[in-house]
Amino acid sequence: MPGVINDTEITAETTGPSNLERSKTERRKQNNPADDPTKQLLDDKISIRKKLKMLNRIATVKDDGTVVVNVPSTLEATPIDVGAVDGYEDVVVEESLDGSDIPYRPPIQIVILIVGTRGDVQPFVAIGKRLQDYGHRVRLATHANYKEFILTAGLEFFPLGGDPKVLAEYMVKNKGFLPSGPSEIPVQRKQMKEIIFSLLPACKDPDPDTGIAFKVDAIIANPPAYGHTHVAEALKVPIHIFFTMPWTPTSEFPHPLSRVKTSAGYRLSYQIVDSMIWLGIRDMINEFRKKKLKLRPVTYLSGAQGSGSDIPHGYIWSPHLVPKPKDWGPKIDVVGFCFLDLASDYVPPEELVKWLEAGDKPIYVGFGSLPVQDPAKMTETIVKALEMTGQRGIINKGWGGLGTLAEPKDSIYVLDNCPHDWLFLQCKAVVHHGGAGTTAAGLKAACPTTIVPFFGDQPFWGERVHARGVGPSPIPVDQFTLQKLVDAIKFMLDPEVTLQILCAWADETFSFVSYRKNR
């Protein structure tokens, strides 16, 4: 959940004459680094005013929240030099590590700074528990409504500012970079400022419940915890960024928050997203640096989030789903999915068990902690689609309030909350919003998957699932119709898709062995 950026639509268009039509002067300009916007946006010598003019020239925000990027005709699709090793294999599955494989390191105090939904937080609970197993003290700092979840998992908790429900509602309502109107700007900025200014206390204040002192030795964070690198700079401690979506520039695919038609614009899309984030928060970051961190303000426009920096990054997805790009260097890795085992301690309600045993495996439909604009209408659509395809269904209420039925139906079971790692094993297929964690749980359970993306990285995962052959094309939430859902269910029930998901499951099981052996 990227914070100030939502389901950004960047439509890339190449402008200008063909190569044969260009003059010699124009062709010489093609090889001039000064004409490359990706270099100019990162050049500290270029003033912010000039960079703003450049952004206005190559990126136009439309009324519907989309951003049209005019990729210069002189821009070529060239890989980024980040020290990649020649001959890198597309998929590398390393042998698992157990405690004896890791050299002894003295225990340290680690804070994990996470902003986002429950799905964003959960993988870091798994990471925190593993670090705790290695003897480290781990504090997970996130939104206050996840306190019980964190403490129950056995980790220390510290509250960050910001309300994830408010952020989620803002993101669903505003489909692009910018608020839908002036009234939205204070809401967005208030949330982000609360988050940014709560990061320093999370790294050095005593435990709010026990009063036990805490002084961080190392920071783990996800990119939406804007300000993480600045806190690390002030405290002079190392930082490692982890995320469930690509945030490091590559020439192999565009930024997940973008839509780029030409490969020449893939790398540029990362700089555009990074720059527009920085434009929205730079005054808050500099106020934070000056008032709280006692650091000088930063004046550069891009690179502020560390996307193109030397900070190590780990990406939490399977290399079988999205292999590590060849132009990502040795400090950037695809580490695999991080699952939190909730099923082993889960005791399902007797009513749910009886319902499951009474018929065929159902289809799961749920959108987690995302708000739904018209839950009654969406529930009606879901029920009709299940009836038209002859399927039983489980509807997860979530934050969207789905599942209010006009009258009870034997073929529909409505639930509030249930661990995906247990529930998906009881289902024949799943329909969800496409969060990285939920997508991973569906693949792990060998469930054909339909993704209904709301914003952020969800369209990216929907496209990857479809490309893998284990689900239909994603259905954007604002295009969610009865016929599209019926077609999606029929797609998932196709025997060929079942075969594909079993093949994908076999690949993923091979990747999961490392994690399971370490438990």
Coordinates of C-alpha atoms in Angstrom, one line a residue:
M1 CA 0.0 0.0 0.0
P2 CA 2.1 2.9 -1.3
G3 CA 0.7 5.8 0.8
V4 CA 0.3 8.9 -1.3
I5 CA 0.3 7.1 -4.6
N6 CA -2.6 5.0 -5.7
D7 CA -3.6 3.0 -8.8
T8 CA -1.5 5.3 -11.0
E9 CA -2.2 5.0 -14.7
I10 CA 0.8 6.1 -16.6
T11 CA 0.1 5.8 -20.3
A12 CA 3.3 6.2 -22.3
E13 CA 3.3 7.6 -25.8
T14 CA 6.3 8.0 -28.0
T15 CA 6.4 11.3 -29.9
G16 CA 8.5 12.7 -32.7
P17 CA 9.5 11.7 -36.2
S18 CA 11.0 8.4 -37.1
N19 CA 14.7 7.7 -37.0
L20 CA 15.0 8.0 -40.8
E21 CA 13.4 11.4 -40.8
R22 CA 15.6 12.9 -38.1
S23 CA 18.3 15.4 -39.1
K24 CA 22.0 14.7 -38.2
T25 CA 21.6 17.2 -35.3
E26 CA 18.6 15.4 -33.9
R27 CA 20.4 12.1 -34.1
R28 CA 23.4 13.6 -32.3
K29 CA 21.0 14.7 -29.6
Q30 CA 19.8 11.1 -29.2
N31 CA 23.1 10.1 -27.7
N32 CA 23.4 13.2 -25.5
P33 CA 23.0 12.2 -21.8
A34 CA 21.7 15.7 -21.0
D35 CA 18.6 14.8 -23.0
D36 CA 17.8 11.7 -21.0
P37 CA 15.0 12.6 -18.5
T38 CA 16.0 9.7 -16.3
K39 CA 19.4 11.2 -15.7
Q40 CA 18.2 14.8 -15.4
L41 CA 15.6 13.9 -12.7
L42 CA 18.4 12.4 -10.6
D43 CA 20.9 15.2 -11.3
D44 CA 21.4 17.2 -8.1
K45 CA 22.9 20.1 -10.1
I46 CA 19.6 20.7 -11.9
S47 CA 17.2 23.0 -9.9
I48 CA 13.8 21.8 -8.7
R49 CA 12.2 24.5 -10.9
K50 CA 13.7 23.0 -14.0
K51 CA 12.8 19.5 -12.9
L52 CA 9.2 20.6 -12.3
K53 CA 9.1 22.0 -15.8
M54 CA 10.5 18.7 -17.1
L55 CA 7.8 16.7 -15.3
N56 CA 5.1 19.0 -16.6
R57 CA 6.5 18.5 -20.1
I58 CA 6.6 14.7 -20.1
A59 CA 3.8 13.9 -17.6
T60 CA 0.3 15.2 -17.8
V61 CA -2.3 14.5 -15.1
K62 CA -5.8 13.9 -16.4
D63 CA -9.1 14.5 -14.7
D64 CA -9.6 10.8 -14.2
G65 CA -6.4 10.5 -12.2
T66 CA -4.3 9.0 -15.1
V67 CA -0.9 10.4 -16.0
V68 CA 0.0 10.5 -19.6
V69 CA 3.8 10.3 -20.1
N70 CA 5.2 11.4 -23.4
V71 CA 8.3 9.2 -23.8
P72 CA 10.8 11.3 -25.8
S73 CA 11.5 9.7 -29.2
T74 CA 15.2 9.9 -28.5
L75 CA 14.9 7.7 -25.4
E76 CA 16.1 4.2 -25.9
A77 CA 15.4 1.1 -23.8
T78 CA 18.8 0.6 -22.2
P79 CA 19.5 -1.4 -19.0
I80 CA 20.5 0.4 -15.8
D81 CA 24.1 -0.1 -14.7
V82 CA 23.7 -1.2 -11.1
G83 CA 26.5 -3.7 -11.0
A84 CA 24.5 -6.7 -12.2
V85 CA 26.5 -9.9 -12.5
D86 CA 26.8 -11.3 -16.1
G87 CA 25.1 -14.6 -16.6
Y88 CA 22.5 -14.2 -13.9
E89 CA 20.0 -17.1 -14.0
D90 CA 16.3 -16.1 -14.3
V91 CA 15.4 -18.2 -11.3
V92 CA 17.9 -19.0 -8.5
V93 CA 16.6 -21.2 -5.6
E94 CA 19.3 -21.3 -3.0
E95 CA 19.7 -24.1 -0.5
S96 CA 18.0 -23.4 2.8
L97 CA 19.8 -22.0 5.8
D98 CA 19.4 -23.3 9.2
G99 CA 20.8 -21.9 12.4
S100 CA 24.1 -23.7 12.0
D101 CA 24.7 -22.1 8.6
I102 CA 24.6 -18.5 9.9
P103 CA 27.7 -17.1 11.6
Y104 CA 27.1 -16.0 15.2
R105 CA 26.0 -12.4 15.5
P106 CA 25.5 -10.7 18.8
P107 CA 21.8 -9.9 19.5
I108 CA 20.7 -6.4 18.4
Q109 CA 17.6 -4.3 18.6
I110 CA 15.7 -4.1 15.3
V111 CA 12.7 -1.9 14.5
I112 CA 10.5 -2.8 11.5
L113 CA 8.7 0.3 10.2
I114 CA 5.6 -0.7 8.1
V115 CA 2.8 1.4 6.7
G116 CA -0.1 -0.3 4.9
T117 CA -2.9 -2.8 5.2
R118 CA -3.0 -6.0 7.2
G119 CA -1.7 -7.7 4.1
D120 CA 1.3 -5.4 4.0
V121 CA 2.0 -6.0 7.7
Q122 CA 1.7 -9.8 7.9
P123 CA 4.9 -10.8 6.0
F124 CA 6.9 -8.6 8.3
V125 CA 5.5 -10.4 11.3
A126 CA 6.9 -13.6 9.8
I127 CA 10.3 -11.8 9.3
G128 CA 10.2 -10.4 12.8
K129 CA 9.5 -13.8 14.4
R130 CA 12.4 -15.4 12.5
L131 CA 14.8 -12.6 13.6
Q132 CA 13.5 -13.1 17.1
D133 CA 14.3 -16.8 16.8
Y134 CA 17.9 -15.8 16.0
G135 CA 18.1 -14.0 19.4
H136 CA 17.4 -10.4 18.3
R137 CA 15.0 -8.0 20.0
V138 CA 12.3 -7.0 17.4
R139 CA 9.9 -4.1 17.6
L140 CA 7.3 -3.9 14.8
A141 CA 6.1 -0.3 14.4
T142 CA 2.8 0.1 12.5
H143 CA -0.8 1.3 12.8
A144 CA -2.4 1.1 16.2
N145 CA -5.3 -1.1 15.0
Y146 CA -2.8 -3.9 14.4
K147 CA -1.5 -3.9 18.0
E148 CA -3.3 -7.1 19.1
F149 CA -2.2 -8.9 16.0
I150 CA 1.5 -8.0 16.6
L151 CA 1.5 -8.7 20.3
T152 CA -0.3 -12.1 19.8
A153 CA 2.4 -13.1 17.4
G154 CA 4.9 -12.5 20.2
L155 CA 6.6 -9.3 18.9
E156 CA 6.9 -5.9 20.5
F157 CA 4.6 -3.2 19.2
F158 CA 5.0 0.5 18.7
P159 CA 2.2 2.7 17.2
L160 CA 2.8 4.7 14.1
G161 CA 0.6 7.6 13.1
G162 CA -2.0 7.5 10.4
D163 CA -5.2 5.5 10.0
P164 CA -5.0 2.7 7.4
K165 CA -8.8 2.8 6.9
V166 CA -8.6 6.5 6.0
L167 CA -5.6 5.8 3.7
A168 CA -7.4 2.9 2.1
E169 CA -10.6 4.9 1.5
Y170 CA -8.5 7.8 0.0
M171 CA -6.7 5.4 -2.3
V172 CA -9.9 3.7 -3.6
K173 CA -11.6 7.0 -4.2
N174 CA -8.6 8.6 -6.0
K175 CA -7.3 6.4 -8.8
G176 CA -4.2 8.4 -9.6
F177 CA -1.4 10.5 -8.2
L178 CA -3.5 13.5 -7.2
P179 CA -6.5 14.0 -5.0
S180 CA -9.8 14.2 -6.8
G181 CA -10.2 17.8 -5.5
P182 CA -8.8 20.4 -3.0
S183 CA -10.9 18.9 -0.1
E184 CA -8.9 15.7 -0.4
I185 CA -5.4 17.3 0.0
P186 CA -5.6 18.0 3.8
V187 CA -6.7 14.4 4.5
Q188 CA -3.9 13.0 2.6
R189 CA -1.2 15.3 4.0
K190 CA -2.4 14.9 7.6
Q191 CA -2.1 11.2 7.4
M192 CA 1.3 11.2 5.8
K193 CA 2.7 13.8 8.3
E194 CA 1.5 11.8 11.2
I195 CA 3.3 8.7 9.8
I196 CA 6.5 10.6 9.1
F197 CA 6.8 12.3 12.5
S198 CA 6.1 9.0 14.4
L199 CA 9.1 7.2 12.8
L200 CA 11.8 8.7 15.2
P201 CA 9.9 7.8 18.4
A202 CA 9.5 4.3 17.0
C203 CA 13.2 3.9 16.9
K204 CA 14.2 5.3 20.3
D205 CA 11.3 5.6 22.7
P206 CA 10.6 3.1 25.5
D207 CA 8.0 0.5 25.1
P208 CA 4.6 2.3 25.5
D209 CA 3.2 -0.5 27.7
T210 CA 6.1 -1.8 29.7
G211 CA 8.4 1.2 29.8
I212 CA 11.4 -0.9 28.8
A213 CA 14.1 1.2 27.1
F214 CA 14.7 0.8 23.4
K215 CA 17.5 2.0 21.2
V216 CA 17.6 0.8 17.6
D217 CA 20.6 -0.8 16.1
A218 CA 19.1 -1.6 12.6
I219 CA 16.0 -0.6 10.7
I220 CA 13.8 -2.7 8.3
A221 CA 11.2 -0.7 6.5
N222 CA 8.8 -0.7 3.5
P223 CA 8.9 2.2 1.1
P224 CA 5.5 3.8 2.2
A225 CA 7.1 4.4 5.7
Y226 CA 8.3 7.7 4.1
G227 CA 11.2 9.1 6.2
H228 CA 12.8 5.8 7.0
T229 CA 16.1 6.6 5.3
H230 CA 16.3 10.0 6.9
V231 CA 15.8 8.4 10.4
A232 CA 18.6 5.9 9.6
E233 CA 20.8 8.8 8.5
A234 CA 20.2 10.7 11.7
L235 CA 20.7 7.7 14.0
K236 CA 23.6 6.4 11.9
V237 CA 22.2 2.9 11.7
P238 CA 21.9 0.5 8.8
I239 CA 18.6 0.1 6.9
H240 CA 17.2 -2.6 4.7
I241 CA 14.1 -2.0 2.6
F242 CA 11.7 -4.9 1.9
F243 CA 8.6 -4.6 -0.2
T244 CA 5.9 -6.7 -1.9
M245 CA 6.1 -4.8 -5.2
P246 CA 9.0 -3.7 -7.4
W247 CA 10.4 -0.3 -6.4
T248 CA 13.8 -0.5 -8.0
P249 CA 14.2 0.9 -11.5
T250 CA 14.5 -1.8 -14.2
S251 CA 14.3 -1.9 -18.0
E252 CA 12.4 -5.2 -17.9
F253 CA 9.0 -4.0 -16.8
P254 CA 7.4 -0.7 -15.7
H255 CA 6.7 0.5 -12.2
P256 CA 3.6 -1.3 -10.9
L257 CA 1.9 2.0 -10.3
S258 CA 2.2 2.9 -14.0
R259 CA 0.9 1.8 -17.4
V260 CA 3.6 2.2 -20.0
K261 CA 3.0 1.0 -23.6
T262 CA 6.6 1.2 -24.8
S263 CA 9.6 -0.6 -23.2
A264 CA 11.7 2.6 -23.7
G265 CA 9.6 4.2 -20.9
Y266 CA 9.9 1.4 -18.4
R267 CA 12.9 2.8 -16.5
L268 CA 11.5 6.3 -16.9
S269 CA 8.3 5.2 -15.1
Y270 CA 10.2 4.6 -11.9
Q271 CA 11.7 8.0 -11.9
I272 CA 8.3 9.6 -12.6
V273 CA 6.6 7.8 -9.7
D274 CA 9.5 8.5 -7.4
S275 CA 9.6 12.2 -8.4
M276 CA 5.9 12.7 -7.9
I277 CA 6.0 11.1 -4.5
W278 CA 8.8 13.4 -3.5
L279 CA 6.9 16.4 -4.8
G280 CA 4.0 15.5 -2.5
I281 CA 6.1 15.1 0.7
R282 CA 9.3 17.0 0.3
D283 CA 8.2 19.9 2.6
M284 CA 7.1 17.5 5.3
I285 CA 10.4 15.5 5.0
N286 CA 12.5 18.7 5.3
E287 CA 10.4 19.9 8.2
F288 CA 11.0 16.5 9.8
R289 CA 14.7 16.6 9.1
K290 CA 15.1 20.1 10.5
K291 CA 12.9 20.0 13.6
K292 CA 13.2 16.4 14.7
L293 CA 16.3 14.9 13.2
K294 CA 18.5 18.0 13.3
L295 CA 19.6 17.4 9.7
R296 CA 20.0 19.8 6.8
P297 CA 17.2 19.9 4.3
V298 CA 17.5 17.9 1.1
T299 CA 16.9 19.8 -2.1
Y300 CA 17.1 17.1 -4.8
L301 CA 13.8 16.0 -6.5
S302 CA 14.2 12.3 -7.1
G303 CA 15.9 9.4 -5.5
A304 CA 14.5 10.6 -2.1
Q305 CA 12.8 7.2 -1.5
G306 CA 16.0 5.2 -2.1
S307 CA 14.6 3.6 -5.2
G308 CA 17.8 4.3 -7.2
S309 CA 20.2 4.4 -4.2
D310 CA 22.7 2.0 -2.7
I311 CA 20.4 0.9 0.0
P312 CA 19.9 -2.9 0.0
H313 CA 16.4 -4.0 -1.1
G314 CA 14.7 -7.4 -0.7
Y315 CA 11.5 -8.1 -2.6
I316 CA 9.0 -10.5 -1.1
W317 CA 7.6 -12.6 -3.9
S318 CA 8.5 -15.9 -5.6
P319 CA 11.2 -15.7 -8.4
H320 CA 9.0 -18.2 -10.2
L321 CA 6.3 -15.5 -10.5
V322 CA 8.5 -12.5 -11.2
P323 CA 12.2 -13.4 -11.7
K324 CA 14.9 -11.0 -10.5
P325 CA 15.6 -8.5 -13.4
K326 CA 19.0 -8.9 -14.9
D327 CA 19.8 -5.2 -14.3
W328 CA 19.3 -5.4 -10.5
G329 CA 22.6 -5.6 -8.7
P330 CA 23.9 -7.7 -5.9
K331 CA 22.3 -5.5 -3.2
I332 CA 18.8 -6.2 -4.6
D333 CA 17.3 -9.6 -4.3
V334 CA 14.0 -11.5 -4.7
V335 CA 13.7 -13.4 -1.4
G336 CA 10.5 -15.4 -1.9
F337 CA 7.2 -15.2 -0.2
C338 CA 7.2 -14.8 3.6
F339 CA 4.3 -16.7 5.2
L340 CA 3.0 -16.4 8.7
D341 CA 1.7 -19.8 9.8
L342 CA -1.8 -19.0 11.3
A343 CA -3.5 -22.2 10.3
S344 CA -1.8 -24.5 12.8
D345 CA -3.4 -22.6 15.8
Y346 CA -6.7 -21.8 14.1
V347 CA -9.9 -23.6 15.3
P348 CA -12.7 -23.0 12.7
P349 CA -16.3 -22.5 13.9
E350 CA -18.2 -25.7 14.0
E351 CA -20.9 -24.1 11.8
L352 CA -18.3 -23.4 9.1
V353 CA -16.9 -26.9 9.3
K354 CA -20.4 -28.4 8.9
W355 CA -21.1 -26.1 5.9
L356 CA -17.9 -27.1 4.2
E357 CA -18.6 -30.8 4.7
A358 CA -22.1 -30.5 3.3
G359 CA -21.2 -29.9 -0.3
D360 CA -18.5 -29.3 -2.9
K361 CA -15.6 -27.0 -2.3
P362 CA -16.7 -23.4 -2.5
I363 CA -15.2 -20.3 -4.3
Y364 CA -13.9 -17.7 -2.0
V365 CA -14.7 -14.0 -2.6
G366 CA -13.2 -11.3 -0.4
F367 CA -11.4 -8.0 -0.6
G368 CA -9.8 -7.8 2.8
S369 CA -9.3 -4.4 4.4
L370 CA -10.4 -2.5 1.4
P371 CA -13.6 -0.4 1.4
V372 CA -16.2 -1.2 -1.2
Q373 CA -18.3 1.8 -2.6
D374 CA -21.6 -0.2 -2.8
P375 CA -21.3 -3.4 -0.8
A376 CA -25.0 -4.4 -1.3
K377 CA -24.7 -4.2 -5.1
M378 CA -21.4 -6.0 -5.1
T379 CA -22.8 -8.7 -2.9
E380 CA -25.8 -9.2 -5.1
T381 CA -23.5 -9.5 -8.2
I382 CA -21.3 -12.1 -6.4
V383 CA -24.3 -14.2 -5.3
K384 CA -25.9 -14.1 -8.8
A385 CA -22.6 -15.1 -10.4
L386 CA -22.2 -18.1 -8.1
E387 CA -25.8 -19.2 -8.8
M388 CA -25.4 -18.8 -12.6
T389 CA -22.2 -21.0 -12.5
G390 CA -23.7 -23.5 -10.0
Q391 CA -21.1 -22.9 -7.3
R392 CA -21.1 -22.6 -3.6
G393 CA -19.4 -19.5 -2.2
I394 CA -17.7 -18.1 0.9
I395 CA -18.0 -14.3 1.1
N396 CA -15.6 -12.5 3.4
K397 CA -17.2 -9.3 4.9
G398 CA -13.9 -7.5 5.3
W399 CA -13.8 -3.7 5.8
G400 CA -16.1 -3.3 2.8
G401 CA -19.1 -4.8 4.5
L402 CA -19.9 -7.5 1.9
G403 CA -22.3 -10.4 2.6
T404 CA -25.5 -8.7 3.7
L405 CA -28.0 -11.1 2.1
A406 CA -31.7 -10.3 1.5
E407 CA -32.4 -13.8 2.7
P408 CA -30.1 -16.7 3.9
K409 CA -28.9 -19.1 1.2
D410 CA -27.6 -22.6 1.8
S411 CA -25.0 -22.1 -1.0
I412 CA -23.5 -19.0 0.6
Y413 CA -21.5 -18.7 3.8
V414 CA -20.6 -15.3 5.1
L415 CA -17.6 -14.9 7.5
D416 CA -15.8 -12.1 9.3
N417 CA -12.2 -13.2 9.4
C418 CA -10.3 -16.4 8.8
P419 CA -6.6 -17.3 8.1
H420 CA -6.1 -17.6 4.4
D421 CA -3.6 -20.4 4.8
W422 CA -6.3 -22.5 6.3
L423 CA -9.4 -21.3 4.4
F424 CA -7.9 -21.4 0.9
L425 CA -7.1 -25.1 1.3
Q426 CA -10.9 -25.6 1.6
C427 CA -11.7 -23.8 -1.6
K428 CA -11.5 -24.7 -5.3
A429 CA -10.8 -21.1 -6.5
V430 CA -10.5 -17.6 -5.0
V431 CA -11.5 -14.1 -6.0
H432 CA -9.8 -11.2 -4.2
H433 CA -8.2 -7.8 -4.5
G434 CA -4.7 -8.9 -5.5
G435 CA -2.6 -8.0 -2.5
A436 CA 0.7 -9.7 -2.7
G437 CA 0.2 -11.7 0.4
T438 CA -3.3 -12.9 -0.6
T439 CA -2.0 -13.7 -4.1
A440 CA 0.8 -15.8 -2.5
A441 CA -1.6 -17.6 -0.2
G442 CA -3.9 -18.5 -3.2
L443 CA -0.9 -19.9 -5.2
K444 CA 0.3 -21.8 -2.2
A445 CA -3.1 -23.5 -1.8
A446 CA -3.2 -24.3 -5.6
C447 CA -6.3 -22.2 -6.1
P448 CA -7.1 -20.7 -9.5
T449 CA -7.3 -16.9 -8.9
T450 CA -9.3 -14.0 -10.1
I451 CA -7.9 -10.6 -9.1
V452 CA -10.2 -7.6 -8.8
P453 CA -7.6 -4.8 -8.3
F454 CA -8.5 -1.6 -6.4
F455 CA -5.2 0.3 -6.6
G456 CA -1.5 0.2 -6.1
D457 CA 0.4 -3.0 -7.0
Q458 CA -2.8 -5.1 -7.3
P459 CA -3.1 -4.7 -11.2
F460 CA 0.5 -5.8 -11.4
W461 CA -0.2 -9.0 -9.5
G462 CA -3.4 -9.6 -11.5
E463 CA -1.4 -9.4 -14.7
R464 CA 1.3 -11.8 -13.4
V465 CA -1.3 -14.3 -12.3
H466 CA -2.9 -14.2 -15.8
A467 CA 0.5 -14.5 -17.5
R468 CA 1.2 -17.6 -15.4
G469 CA -2.1 -19.1 -16.7
V470 CA -3.6 -19.6 -13.3
G471 CA -6.3 -16.9 -13.6
P472 CA -8.2 -14.7 -16.0
S473 CA -7.4 -11.2 -16.9
P474 CA -7.8 -8.9 -13.8
I475 CA -11.2 -7.2 -13.4
P476 CA -10.6 -3.6 -12.1
V477 CA -13.1 -2.9 -9.3
D478 CA -14.7 -0.1 -11.3
Q479 CA -15.4 -2.5 -14.1
F480 CA -16.7 -5.3 -11.9
T481 CA -19.9 -6.7 -13.6
L482 CA -22.0 -9.8 -13.4
Q483 CA -20.9 -11.1 -16.8
K484 CA -17.2 -10.5 -16.1
L485 CA -17.4 -12.4 -12.8
V486 CA -19.3 -15.3 -14.5
D487 CA -16.7 -15.5 -17.2
A488 CA -13.9 -15.4 -14.6
I489 CA -15.4 -18.2 -12.6
K490 CA -15.8 -20.3 -15.8
F491 CA -12.2 -19.6 -16.6
M492 CA -11.0 -20.7 -13.2
L493 CA -13.0 -24.0 -13.4
D494 CA -11.4 -24.9 -16.8
P495 CA -9.4 -28.2 -16.4
E496 CA -6.4 -26.6 -18.3
V497 CA -6.3 -23.9 -15.6
T498 CA -6.4 -26.5 -12.9
L499 CA -3.3 -28.2 -14.6
Q500 CA -1.5 -24.8 -14.7
I501 CA -2.1 -24.1 -11.1
L502 CA -0.8 -27.5 -10.1
C503 CA 2.3 -26.9 -12.1
A504 CA 2.7 -23.5 -10.4
W505 CA 2.0 -25.1 -7.1
A506 CA 4.9 -27.6 -7.7
D507 CA 7.2 -24.7 -8.5
E508 CA 6.2 -22.7 -5.5
T509 CA 6.4 -25.8 -3.2
F510 CA 10.1 -26.1 -4.3
S511 CA 10.6 -22.5 -3.2
F512 CA 8.7 -23.0 0.1
V513 CA 10.9 -25.8 1.2
S514 CA 13.6 -23.4 2.5
Y515 CA 11.1 -21.6 4.7
R516 CA 9.5 -24.8 6.0
K517 CA 12.8 -26.5 6.9
N518 CA 13.7 -23.5 9.0
R519 CA 10.5 -23.5 11.1

